[in-house]
Amino acid sequence: MVSLPKPSRDVALRVMGEVGFEERLLGVKMRPMVGNQEHFVYSVKEVIEFLRMDSVEDLLTTGSKAYVGYIDPLVLKNWMAEVIGDKVLAEAIKEEMERLDNFKDQVAAIKMLVSERFNQCVALLEIS
Amino acid sequence: MNGYTGSILRVNLKTRKISTIDTKKYEMWGGGHGIGSAIFFDLVKDKAISGYDSGNVVTIMTSPLSGTLAPAVSGRTEVQGVGLQSYPVEWFTRSNFGGRFAGMLKYAGWDGIVIEGKSKNPVWIDIRDREVKLVDAKPLWGLDTWETQKKIWHRVTGLKSYKDWMEVGKSPRGERTTLKPAVLTIGPAGENLSRIASLIHDAGNAAGQGGFGGVWGSKNLKAISVIGSGSIHISDPNALMEARLWAKKSYSWQPGNLTDKLGSHAFSSNPSQGSPSTPGVKSRPSGCMACHKCCRRKTELGGNESSCVDMFFYCFEDAKKHGKQTTASLKASDLIQKTGINAFELETVIIWLKTLHKKGILGPGKEIDTDLPFDKMGEYEFVEKLVTQLETRQGIGADLHNGAARTAKKWGRFEKDLKSGVLALQYWGYPKHYDARTEVEWGYGSILGDRDCNEHDFMMPCYYSPSMNALAGMETYISAKEVSQIIAEKCKPYNDPLMIDYSDEGIYSEHMAKTVAWHRHYTRFWKQSIGYCDWCYADFVNPYAPGYRGITPEAEPKFLNAVTGKNLTFEQGMELGRKIWNLDRAIWILQGRHRDQEVFADFTYEKPQEGHATYEIPYVMTVHEKGKWKYKDVGGRILDRSKFEEWKTKYYTLEGWDPESGWPVRKTLKSMGLDYVADELHSHKKLGRG
């Protein structure tokens, strides 16, 4: 996985913040039987919680028990750069997208990456 | 009448007259939906009435297979009447629920119940075998659905323990049972006439879509309780048993034979997979009467018998708040089952309210004033307050009890929020389920009908299975070409491999017209009249079956004929489905339906501006391009208005309807023995020309 240098305090504050309606990010819960439900995501913390892809086995054999928390990786990369203003994280996401060839692997790597960034910001801002 | 009891119970709540209809008069329609539509057509002279009108007739119908050992069909009950949920017209509509009500009704000697009129005071119907009474429901009015059922169980059984035998009715034969009554009831939401109120049976069986809870409330009907001690005549019990064993052995999961083929599952899914497990919560499988699949769970902390959206509608907010799913979701599931509110609508409402709150339009002292605690979103406290306001019509619930579409209209947001897709009501004011722009047979079928069709037949093999495999970078174990061949074999009478061509050209083709026609006819008869469960049928592609060829169309007539002793072919069933579909169409036309109304919400046709909040998800489907089959991502597609209108003309023509109006022509109706329907349409100047 790509290693991230420590963010600046300004970036950390933006990563920990919440954006307005016009700057929202779309996430879609893709579920068997129940359908695909659109949700709006307003913070990096919410991105971490939303991103998910259960195993294909569970997705295809367990009714509506499993689901995909889908955020388009390219849109996410752009959102991190343009809305959150974390160009380093955006570039790291891009590298993972290029390194991995499918969403399931990408989402796992990106989730770890964004989580790492979030934890860096928590530490930097000394948030308990 | 093997499979039938021979009697349909008729209850007039206004006159308190209890009578019977001879099932033989309607047997030609098969059961369930077919019989319900036929009775509605005969009894309701003015079809254009409101769902709240006392002249509205509600039918609650079983099928010949209800209460038998036929798998994934025995427990379904079909409900029909003029609904309250659809917008802008309250269409004649349907809903359906599982459990044990249908079987119990048959054991009591009834093929269905017809409810007419409006009671002066709240009542419930007490059915004990052939004895039927209207009982004062004032002591039950205001109780939630679970409390209501408990009260009725205790009153009917008079016992403290269900292990004891009880006498049913007062017949000289002195029949006895240890079972408790099956109760179908409304909660406070229905009593308060909500358009999004459900009918609830046991813990989590709900007839949600349509708003029948509010219809019952308008009739002052709180509940129907039934306990039966009889049995059902089976024409060939040995054939029925053999058919069940054949289905289980050849088409279903069994211990020790789990497949590694990750593809579409319908009949073959594992038991108890329908509802999510919450960490640390013990549970065990639960299912409808005689089902081999048992897709729900009983848990120790909540969410009992709920599945699908009932279980999921609050999970996202819960997980977001707590970092993982907690018991808040389970408690929320139980809350809506107890109050009797439609989960599918509620999930959309919550997302919409959140959006309006975030935009600064909705909140304390805002343009739309509400005291809902948005800081508690994800906690049980938020959903409890919202549901309480909905069920009591207090606060924001004074608007929302009418459903999202009518609320949006009242708030002046209908056009803009549907245009932007912020409020994703795609057809007749119902929330988008699977997208009409990509999985078109779902959307087309919904807009040609009366509600979100909610029929998953093509969804698994043509969209979901290839999409999930593609997201994981895996090959689907079966090729698009093989899927097209299998579905073509199974989709009698059309047998057209291009029926599942979801390419940009295919979705406007005559082949897609056949797909939609097949789907409408199949579901109207085999699923909604005979009762085959949507979570198991149609079983096209099955990883356990020889050549991956699922149990459809062999199983549907096999079980039915074993029970009835008739020799109905699958194709004859499809023809009956076409007849029922045309009868429903006639009812909608008498309610005012015209082809001009059959259009989707604007966002379906308009490309949104690209942005962080407007992209489309991958939608990998079966397509046939340049002479070859493949799986292709068709996500991001919008419908072309003029091409969709041209497609409608192809569809109407295929069905034998006047393309100008979308109304059936006399010749079509006559060919199915529906001359009297043609006469009715003609008398209203609504018979198609040609």
Coordinates of N, CA and C in Angstrom, one line a residue, chain B residues 327-508:
Chain B
T327 N -27.9 -2.8 17.5 CA -29.3 -3.2 17.6 C -30.3 -2.0 17.3
A328 N -29.8 -0.8 17.0 CA -30.7 0.3 16.7 C -31.4 -0.1 15.4
S329 N -30.7 -0.8 14.4 CA -31.4 -1.2 13.2 C -32.5 -2.2 13.5
L330 N -32.1 -3.2 14.3 CA -33.1 -4.2 14.7 C -34.3 -3.6 15.3
K331 N -34.1 -2.7 16.2 CA -35.2 -2.1 16.9 C -36.1 -1.2 16.0
A332 N -35.4 -0.6 15.0 CA -36.1 0.2 14.0 C -37.0 -0.7 13.1
S333 N -36.4 -1.9 12.8 CA -37.2 -2.9 12.0 C -38.5 -3.3 12.8
D334 N -38.3 -3.6 14.0 CA -39.5 -4.0 14.8 C -40.5 -2.9 15.0
L335 N -40.0 -1.6 15.1 CA -40.8 -0.5 15.2 C -41.8 -0.3 14.1
I336 N -41.2 -0.4 12.8 CA -42.1 -0.2 11.7 C -43.1 -1.4 11.5
Q337 N -42.7 -2.6 11.9 CA -43.6 -3.7 11.8 C -44.7 -3.5 12.8
K338 N -44.4 -3.0 14.0 CA -45.4 -2.8 15.0 C -46.4 -1.7 14.7
T339 N -45.8 -0.6 14.1 CA -46.7 0.5 13.8 C -47.4 0.3 12.4
G340 N -46.8 -0.6 11.6 CA -47.4 -0.9 10.3 C -47.1 0.2 9.3
I341 N -45.8 0.4 9.0 CA -45.4 1.4 8.0 C -44.5 0.7 7.0
N342 N -44.7 1.1 5.7 CA -44.0 0.5 4.6 C -42.5 0.9 4.6
A343 N -41.6 0.0 4.8 CA -40.2 0.2 4.9 C -39.6 0.8 3.7
F344 N -40.0 0.4 2.5 CA -39.4 0.8 1.3 C -39.6 2.3 1.1
E345 N -40.8 2.8 1.4 CA -41.1 4.2 1.3 C -40.3 5.0 2.4
L346 N -40.3 4.4 3.6 CA -39.6 5.1 4.7 C -38.1 5.3 4.5
E347 N -37.5 4.3 3.9 CA -36.0 4.5 3.6 C -35.8 5.7 2.7
T348 N -36.6 5.8 1.6 CA -36.5 6.9 0.7 C -36.8 8.2 1.4
V349 N -37.8 8.2 2.2 CA -38.2 9.5 3.0 C -37.1 9.9 3.8
I350 N -36.4 9.0 4.5 CA -35.3 9.4 5.4 C -34.2 10.0 4.6
I351 N -33.8 9.4 3.5 CA -32.7 10.0 2.7 C -33.1 11.4 2.2
W352 N -34.3 11.5 1.8 CA -34.8 12.8 1.2 C -34.8 13.9 2.3
L353 N -35.3 13.5 3.5 CA -35.3 14.5 4.6 C -33.9 14.9 5.0
K354 N -33.0 14.0 5.0 CA -31.6 14.3 5.3 C -31.1 15.3 4.3
T355 N -31.4 15.1 3.0 CA -30.9 16.0 2.0 C -31.5 17.4 2.2
L356 N -32.8 17.5 2.4 CA -33.4 18.8 2.6 C -32.9 19.5 3.9
H357 N -32.6 18.7 4.9 CA -32.0 19.3 6.1 C -30.6 19.8 5.8
K358 N -29.8 19.1 5.1 CA -28.5 19.5 4.7 C -28.5 20.8 3.9
K359 N -29.5 20.9 3.0 CA -29.6 22.1 2.2 C -30.1 23.3 3.0
G360 N -30.5 23.1 4.2 CA -31.0 24.2 5.0 C -32.4 24.5 4.7
I361 N -33.1 23.6 4.1 CA -34.5 23.9 3.8 C -35.5 23.4 4.9
L362 N -35.0 22.3 5.5 CA -35.9 21.6 6.5 C -35.1 21.6 7.9
G363 N -35.9 21.9 8.9 CA -35.3 21.9 10.2 C -36.0 22.8 11.1
P364 N -35.6 23.0 12.4 CA -36.3 23.9 13.3 C -36.3 25.3 12.7
G365 N -37.5 25.9 12.5 CA -37.6 27.3 12.1 C -37.3 27.5 10.6
K366 N -37.1 26.4 9.9 CA -36.7 26.5 8.5 C -38.0 26.6 7.6
E367 N -37.8 26.7 6.3 CA -38.9 26.7 5.4 C -39.9 25.6 5.6
I368 N -39.3 24.4 5.8 CA -40.1 23.2 6.3 C -39.7 23.0 7.8
D369 N -40.6 23.4 8.6 CA -40.3 23.4 10.1 C -40.5 22.0 10.7
T370 N -39.5 21.5 11.3 CA -39.7 20.2 12.0 C -38.7 20.2 13.2
D371 N -39.2 19.4 14.2 CA -38.3 19.3 15.4 C -37.6 17.9 15.4
L372 N -37.5 17.3 14.2 CA -36.8 16.0 14.2 C -35.4 16.2 14.6
P373 N -34.8 15.3 15.4 CA -33.4 15.5 15.9 C -32.4 14.9 15.0
F374 N -32.0 15.7 14.0 CA -31.1 15.2 13.0 C -29.7 14.9 13.6
D375 N -29.4 15.5 14.7 CA -28.1 15.1 15.3 C -28.2 13.7 15.9
K376 N -29.4 13.2 16.0 CA -29.5 11.8 16.5 C -29.7 10.8 15.3
M377 N -29.5 11.2 14.1 CA -29.6 10.3 13.0 C -28.7 9.1 13.2
G378 N -29.2 7.9 13.0 CA -28.5 6.7 13.3 C -28.8 6.1 14.6
E379 N -29.3 7.0 15.5 CA -29.7 6.4 16.8 C -31.2 6.0 16.7
Y380 N -31.6 5.1 17.6 CA -33.0 4.7 17.6 C -34.0 5.9 17.8
E381 N -33.5 6.8 18.6 CA -34.3 8.0 19.0 C -34.8 8.8 17.8
F382 N -34.0 8.9 16.7 CA -34.4 9.6 15.5 C -35.6 8.9 14.8
V383 N -35.4 7.6 14.5 CA -36.4 6.9 13.8 C -37.7 6.8 14.6
E384 N -37.5 6.6 15.9 CA -38.7 6.5 16.8 C -39.5 7.8 16.7
K385 N -38.8 9.0 16.7 CA -39.6 10.2 16.6 C -40.3 10.4 15.3
L386 N -39.5 10.1 14.2 CA -40.1 10.2 12.9 C -41.3 9.3 12.7
V387 N -41.2 8.0 13.1 CA -42.3 7.0 13.0 C -43.4 7.4 13.8
T388 N -43.2 7.9 15.0 CA -44.3 8.4 15.9 C -45.0 9.5 15.3
Q389 N -44.3 10.5 14.7 CA -45.0 11.6 14.0 C -45.8 11.1 12.8
L390 N -45.2 10.1 12.1 CA -45.9 9.6 10.9 C -47.2 8.9 11.3
E391 N -47.1 8.0 12.3 CA -48.3 7.2 12.7 C -49.4 8.0 13.3
T392 N -49.0 9.1 14.0 CA -50.0 10.0 14.6 C -50.4 11.2 13.9
R393 N -49.7 11.4 12.7 CA -50.0 12.6 11.9 C -49.7 13.9 12.6
Q394 N -48.7 13.8 13.5 CA -48.3 15.0 14.2 C -47.0 15.5 13.6
G395 N -46.7 16.8 13.8 CA -45.5 17.4 13.3 C -45.4 17.2 11.8
I396 N -44.2 16.8 11.4 CA -43.9 16.6 9.9 C -44.7 15.4 9.4
G397 N -45.2 14.6 10.3 CA -46.0 13.4 9.9 C -47.3 13.8 9.4
A398 N -47.8 15.0 9.7 CA -49.1 15.5 9.1 C -49.0 15.5 7.6
D399 N -47.8 15.7 7.0 CA -47.7 15.7 5.6 C -47.2 14.3 5.1
L400 N -46.2 13.8 5.8 CA -45.5 12.6 5.4 C -46.4 11.3 5.4
H401 N -47.4 11.3 6.2 CA -48.3 10.1 6.2 C -48.9 9.9 4.9
N402 N -48.9 11.0 4.0 CA -49.4 10.8 2.7 C -48.4 10.3 1.7
G403 N -47.2 10.0 2.1 CA -46.2 9.4 1.3 C -45.3 10.5 0.7
A404 N -44.2 10.1 0.1 CA -43.2 11.1 -0.3 C -43.7 11.9 -1.5
A405 N -44.4 11.3 -2.5 CA -44.8 12.0 -3.7 C -45.8 13.2 -3.3
R406 N -46.8 12.9 -2.5 CA -47.8 13.9 -2.2 C -47.2 15.0 -1.3
T407 N -46.3 14.5 -0.4 CA -45.6 15.5 0.5 C -44.8 16.5 -0.4
A408 N -44.0 15.9 -1.3 CA -43.2 16.8 -2.2 C -44.1 17.7 -3.0
K409 N -45.3 17.3 -3.4 CA -46.2 18.2 -4.1 C -46.6 19.3 -3.2
K410 N -47.0 19.0 -2.0 CA -47.5 20.0 -1.0 C -46.4 21.0 -0.7
W411 N -45.1 20.5 -0.6 CA -44.0 21.4 -0.2 C -43.5 22.1 -1.4
G412 N -44.1 21.9 -2.6 CA -43.6 22.6 -3.8 C -42.3 22.1 -4.3
R413 N -41.9 20.9 -4.0 CA -40.6 20.3 -4.4 C -40.7 19.2 -5.4
F414 N -41.9 18.8 -5.8 CA -42.1 17.6 -6.6 C -41.3 17.7 -7.9
E415 N -41.6 18.7 -8.6 CA -41.0 18.8 -10.0 C -39.4 18.9 -9.9
K416 N -38.9 19.8 -9.0 CA -37.5 20.0 -9.0 C -36.8 18.8 -8.4
D417 N -37.3 18.2 -7.3 CA -36.6 17.1 -6.7 C -36.7 15.8 -7.5
L418 N -37.7 15.6 -8.3 CA -37.8 14.5 -9.2 C -36.9 14.7 -10.4
K419 N -36.8 15.9 -10.8 CA -36.0 16.2 -12.0 C -34.5 16.0 -11.7
S420 N -34.1 16.4 -10.5 CA -32.7 16.3 -10.1 C -32.4 14.9 -9.6
G421 N -33.5 14.1 -9.3 CA -33.2 12.8 -8.8 C -33.0 12.7 -7.3
V422 N -33.0 13.9 -6.6 CA -32.8 13.9 -5.2 C -33.9 13.1 -4.5
L423 N -35.1 13.2 -5.1 CA -36.2 12.3 -4.6 C -36.4 11.3 -5.8
A424 N -35.9 10.1 -5.6 CA -35.9 9.2 -6.7 C -37.1 8.3 -6.8
L425 N -38.3 9.0 -7.1 CA -39.5 8.3 -7.4 C -39.6 8.1 -8.9
Q426 N -39.5 6.9 -9.4 CA -39.3 6.8 -10.8 C -40.6 6.5 -11.5
Y427 N -41.5 5.8 -10.9 CA -42.8 5.4 -11.5 C -43.9 5.5 -10.5
W428 N -45.0 6.2 -10.9 CA -46.2 6.3 -10.1 C -45.9 6.7 -8.7
G429 N -44.9 7.5 -8.5 CA -44.6 8.0 -7.1 C -43.9 7.0 -6.2
Y430 N -43.6 5.8 -6.8 CA -42.9 4.8 -6.0 C -41.4 5.0 -6.1
P431 N -40.6 4.7 -5.0 CA -39.2 4.8 -5.0 C -38.6 3.9 -6.1
K432 N -37.5 4.4 -6.7 CA -36.8 3.6 -7.7 C -36.2 2.4 -6.9
H433 N -36.3 1.2 -7.6 CA -35.8 0.0 -7.0 C -34.6 -0.5 -7.8
Y434 N -34.8 -1.1 -8.9 CA -33.8 -1.3 -9.9 C -34.0 -0.3 -11.1
D435 N -33.0 0.2 -11.6 CA -33.1 1.4 -12.5 C -33.8 1.1 -13.9
A436 N -34.8 1.9 -14.2 CA -35.5 1.8 -15.4 C -34.6 2.2 -16.6
R437 N -33.5 2.8 -16.4 CA -32.6 3.2 -17.5 C -31.7 2.1 -17.9
T438 N -31.5 1.2 -17.1 CA -30.5 0.1 -17.3 C -31.3 -1.2 -17.4
E439 N -31.8 -1.6 -16.2 CA -32.6 -2.9 -16.2 C -34.0 -2.6 -16.6
V440 N -34.2 -2.4 -17.9 CA -35.4 -1.8 -18.4 C -36.7 -2.6 -18.2
E441 N -36.5 -3.9 -18.1 CA -37.8 -4.7 -18.0 C -38.5 -4.4 -16.7
W442 N -37.7 -4.1 -15.7 CA -38.2 -3.7 -14.4 C -39.0 -2.4 -14.5
G443 N -38.3 -1.4 -15.0 CA -39.0 -0.1 -15.1 C -40.2 -0.1 -16.1
Y444 N -40.0 -0.7 -17.2 CA -41.1 -0.8 -18.2 C -42.3 -1.5 -17.6
G445 N -42.0 -2.6 -16.9 CA -43.1 -3.3 -16.3 C -43.8 -2.5 -15.2
S446 N -43.1 -1.7 -14.5 CA -43.7 -0.9 -13.5 C -44.5 0.2 -14.0
I447 N -44.0 0.9 -15.1 CA -44.8 2.0 -15.6 C -46.0 1.6 -16.4
L448 N -45.9 0.3 -16.9 CA -47.1 -0.2 -17.6 C -48.1 -0.8 -16.6
G449 N -47.7 -0.9 -15.4 CA -48.6 -1.4 -14.3 C -49.0 -0.3 -13.4
D450 N -48.9 -0.6 -12.1 CA -49.5 0.2 -11.1 C -48.6 0.6 -10.0
R451 N -47.4 0.0 -9.9 CA -46.5 0.2 -8.8 C -45.1 -0.3 -9.2
D452 N -44.2 -0.1 -8.3 CA -42.9 -0.8 -8.4 C -43.1 -2.3 -8.5
C453 N -42.8 -2.9 -9.7 CA -43.3 -4.3 -9.9 C -42.7 -5.2 -8.9
N454 N -41.4 -5.0 -8.5 CA -40.8 -5.8 -7.5 C -40.8 -7.3 -7.8
E455 N -40.3 -7.5 -9.1 CA -40.2 -8.9 -9.5 C -38.8 -9.2 -10.0
H456 N -38.1 -10.1 -9.4 CA -36.6 -10.2 -9.5 C -36.2 -11.2 -10.6
D457 N -37.1 -11.7 -11.4 CA -36.8 -12.8 -12.3 C -35.6 -12.7 -13.1
F458 N -35.5 -11.5 -13.8 CA -34.3 -11.3 -14.7 C -33.2 -10.6 -14.0
M459 N -33.4 -10.1 -12.9 CA -32.4 -9.2 -12.2 C -31.1 -10.0 -11.9
M460 N -31.3 -11.2 -11.3 CA -30.1 -12.0 -10.9 C -29.2 -12.4 -12.0
P461 N -29.8 -13.1 -13.0 CA -28.8 -13.6 -14.0 C -28.4 -12.6 -15.0
C462 N -29.2 -11.5 -15.3 CA -28.9 -10.6 -16.3 C -28.1 -9.3 -15.8
Y463 N -28.3 -9.0 -14.5 CA -27.6 -7.8 -14.0 C -26.8 -8.1 -12.8
Y464 N -27.3 -8.6 -11.7 CA -26.6 -8.7 -10.4 C -25.4 -9.6 -10.4
S465 N -25.7 -10.8 -10.9 CA -24.6 -11.8 -11.0 C -23.4 -11.3 -11.8
P466 N -23.6 -10.9 -13.1 CA -22.4 -10.4 -13.8 C -21.8 -9.1 -13.2
S467 N -22.7 -8.3 -12.6 CA -22.1 -7.0 -12.1 C -21.2 -7.3 -10.9
M468 N -21.7 -8.1 -10.0 CA -20.9 -8.4 -8.8 C -19.6 -9.1 -9.1
N469 N -19.6 -10.0 -10.1 CA -18.4 -10.7 -10.5 C -17.5 -9.7 -11.2
A470 N -18.0 -8.8 -12.0 CA -17.2 -7.8 -12.6 C -16.5 -6.9 -11.6
L471 N -17.2 -6.5 -10.6 CA -16.6 -5.6 -9.6 C -15.5 -6.2 -8.9
A472 N -15.5 -7.6 -8.8 CA -14.5 -8.3 -8.1 C -13.4 -8.8 -9.1
G473 N -13.5 -8.4 -10.4 CA -12.6 -8.8 -11.4 C -12.6 -10.3 -11.7
M474 N -13.8 -10.9 -11.5 CA -14.0 -12.3 -11.7 C -14.9 -12.6 -13.0
E475 N -14.6 -13.7 -13.6 CA -15.5 -14.2 -14.7 C -16.7 -14.8 -14.1
T476 N -17.9 -14.5 -14.7 CA -19.1 -15.2 -14.3 C -19.0 -16.6 -14.8
Y477 N -19.4 -17.6 -14.0 CA -19.2 -19.0 -14.4 C -20.0 -19.4 -15.6
I478 N -20.9 -18.6 -16.0 CA -21.7 -18.9 -17.2 C -21.7 -17.7 -18.1
S479 N -21.5 -17.9 -19.4 CA -21.4 -16.8 -20.4 C -22.7 -16.2 -20.6
A480 N -22.6 -14.9 -21.2 CA -23.9 -14.2 -21.5 C -24.6 -15.0 -22.6
K481 N -23.9 -15.6 -23.5 CA -24.6 -16.4 -24.6 C -25.3 -17.6 -24.0
E482 N -24.7 -18.3 -23.0 CA -25.4 -19.4 -22.4 C -26.6 -18.9 -21.6
V483 N -26.5 -17.8 -20.9 CA -27.7 -17.3 -20.2 C -28.8 -17.0 -21.2
S484 N -28.4 -16.4 -22.3 CA -29.5 -16.0 -23.3 C -30.2 -17.3 -23.8
Q485 N -29.4 -18.3 -24.0 CA -29.9 -19.6 -24.5 C -30.9 -20.2 -23.5
I486 N -30.4 -20.2 -22.3 CA -31.2 -20.9 -21.2 C -32.6 -20.1 -21.0
I487 N -32.4 -18.8 -21.0 CA -33.7 -18.0 -20.8 C -34.6 -18.1 -22.0
A488 N -34.0 -18.2 -23.2 CA -34.9 -18.4 -24.4 C -35.6 -19.7 -24.3
E489 N -34.9 -20.8 -23.8 CA -35.6 -22.1 -23.7 C -36.7 -22.0 -22.7
K490 N -36.6 -21.2 -21.7 CA -37.5 -21.2 -20.6 C -38.7 -20.2 -20.8
C491 N -38.4 -19.2 -21.6 CA -39.5 -18.2 -21.8 C -40.5 -18.6 -22.9
K492 N -41.2 -19.6 -22.6 CA -42.3 -20.0 -23.5 C -43.4 -19.0 -23.4
P493 N -44.1 -18.6 -24.4 CA -44.1 -19.1 -25.8 C -43.1 -18.4 -26.7
Y494 N -42.4 -17.4 -26.2 CA -41.6 -16.6 -27.2 C -40.3 -17.3 -27.6
N495 N -39.6 -17.9 -26.6 CA -38.4 -18.6 -26.9 C -37.4 -17.8 -27.8
D496 N -37.2 -16.5 -27.4 CA -36.4 -15.6 -28.3 C -35.1 -15.3 -27.5
P497 N -33.9 -15.7 -28.0 CA -32.7 -15.5 -27.3 C -32.4 -14.0 -27.1
L498 N -32.9 -13.1 -28.0 CA -32.6 -11.7 -27.9 C -33.5 -11.0 -26.9
M499 N -34.3 -11.7 -26.1 CA -35.1 -11.1 -25.1 C -34.3 -10.5 -24.0
I500 N -33.1 -10.9 -23.8 CA -32.3 -10.3 -22.7 C -31.1 -9.5 -23.3
D501 N -31.4 -8.9 -24.4 CA -30.4 -8.0 -25.0 C -30.6 -6.6 -24.4
Y502 N -29.8 -6.2 -23.5 CA -29.9 -4.9 -22.8 C -29.0 -3.8 -23.4
S503 N -28.6 -4.0 -24.6 CA -27.8 -3.0 -25.3 C -28.6 -1.8 -25.6
D504 N -28.0 -0.7 -26.0 CA -28.7 0.6 -26.3 C -29.8 0.4 -27.3
E505 N -29.6 -0.5 -28.3 CA -30.6 -0.8 -29.3 C -31.6 -1.8 -28.7
G506 N -31.1 -2.8 -28.0 CA -32.0 -3.9 -27.6 C -33.1 -3.4 -26.6
I507 N -32.8 -2.4 -25.9 CA -33.9 -2.0 -24.9 C -35.1 -1.3 -25.5
Y508 N -34.9 -1.0 -26.8 CA -36.1 -0.4 -27.5 C -36.7 -1.4 -28.6

